[in-house]
């Protein structure tokens, strides 16, 4: 099943069900006006949403046409981003001569969740001097997760899988990291691809709590990287259990994988500029690839027929 949110001028948009081929849609307003409402009553909403999806697969519904999609969740109760790809951490530690992190514990921070940009809207930021970067990630959206949920039960709470661009400002990040209090200014609003899909729709590319698809990134029309989501050291079930150890997770919590990164980076490339610069520092002694300038276009998709749709955005100066 594939769900999306139409931008209707409200903060949470209007929930629709979208056909497998992305060509047709049906309003879900009689079941749940928004995706957040559906997640909060998933056991009741899911059968009705699946009935709509079956009708779409039978050829019913209206053409998507020029519909304007918001992010599936235009705002969320919580955004928790992991760093589950060890290759990314190893490269950053080596490039910047950082101490190794303690083993046996996933990395995670809590970021801005009151707004997720759509996959097509411009990304307004204040200054090129802030080191504008992108980070391609996969993510999951959960229903209510109780405190102490064990990893072997956590996948039952994954209701939807999404694709995310975690925009980052690299010049600010090290300043904030040195405070020991984490990121605020260095992490503006993320972007989310238009379609949130149920795990079974992904078929065998969803297994072991991981998305086994390449995340393809292009910058200004040129291929930047296509590492695969399968190389997570911690699956989403383990990230959920980590996040829920001392707190409940409300329905609508979004949990990210962190920057998708593979050991064979020389072949598949990267999903963020910072990692490519780290590789250049290791190999040549200094970074060569610049961060983004205003007007740059970044696009992302998952494989050739991305089940999440695509992200295709321009970076622009913040309107005054």
Steps between C-alpha positions, in 0.01 A plus 500: 500500500623847410387811689559868432388842616354763270598859575161661560628811674467358852789404726434126477359473149248240381568126501467307174569142395706467181509215252804276471602667173454849646250598231171512696385597846195498725416722795518334840300774672220266613757280676749759626542861390876491554776242520561587864138417582529171313815405693334576833221250423684268264325177594169653397622714212721248323224267371309794351815640339583160354148481355565829322832369374326189361255722313790696355668179387173412325524819298285738704603840632593832344818581312780641714572742219639826631407439865735671743632260761622612839728277703301192611527643852528879457572516873565225750499452874860387495796461261780275624792453266748219537844448351481132421750465214842430651693585185388863524623527858833332423569740213416806709715380792795431273475827310468719808714288736209444736501239778308180435151495644399241764379177342165330557284813503334673203543873452183710498395860541162675521449755224251753370162333441244780478556522126603260226547652155335335202709319243458778243506833683797734513723477807549849651818551700673813631857481369730301272771556762321253730624204293175378342486121467248222444475155658308220331323272747225246538256530788205336669181637655365313799175472691502529881810324635503424874800579714737205516384345174753226414660484158335168415158665531585839353440421132133441582480874566641602160196608301665694219839534335621830349798665329651814651751772419645619830630845407807601699711812550855376540670822605272527801502132601847482660435815703181356644652155554774649717238635740399143586132591465444387141371665184247778460612749234693237301187295430225688314180333380537164323328408175287188452421329169127509415399138560503309828466128436405208721781248554333215310472716189880506487505120472837336549689831497364550854667240722702491822362844582686649204418640156701300246495764227761742367438863589588684180613862537557752222630855539429742216415205277820304564521172690642547850450156652276195533596305816262232617287513815584143598829576682346635822684374807174543691165424336198720557370259764817563701478876449139496621592296808786739575273804473228341714723380783397780739203661322183419313505591131176661387331393179650701217858488629743495206830313542782542248781269399764769474709560188490196272860391453679189369850361540539497120469878487760520224250318277158612624579852622336679792170657601647814655771749410663478843582132447647566155713779646617263775607247237686774312676604821612142561617447142642842406551685828221750450136537391428576136121489464327825604182514698185614320447846358162667465327374189641148533253218430509176697294195403461161668319178423513141624604277212362532147131482594508676835199388709529825696491726197786746469649806663595778259574835661688825455694672776403868517576799716249553779242763400528819702 
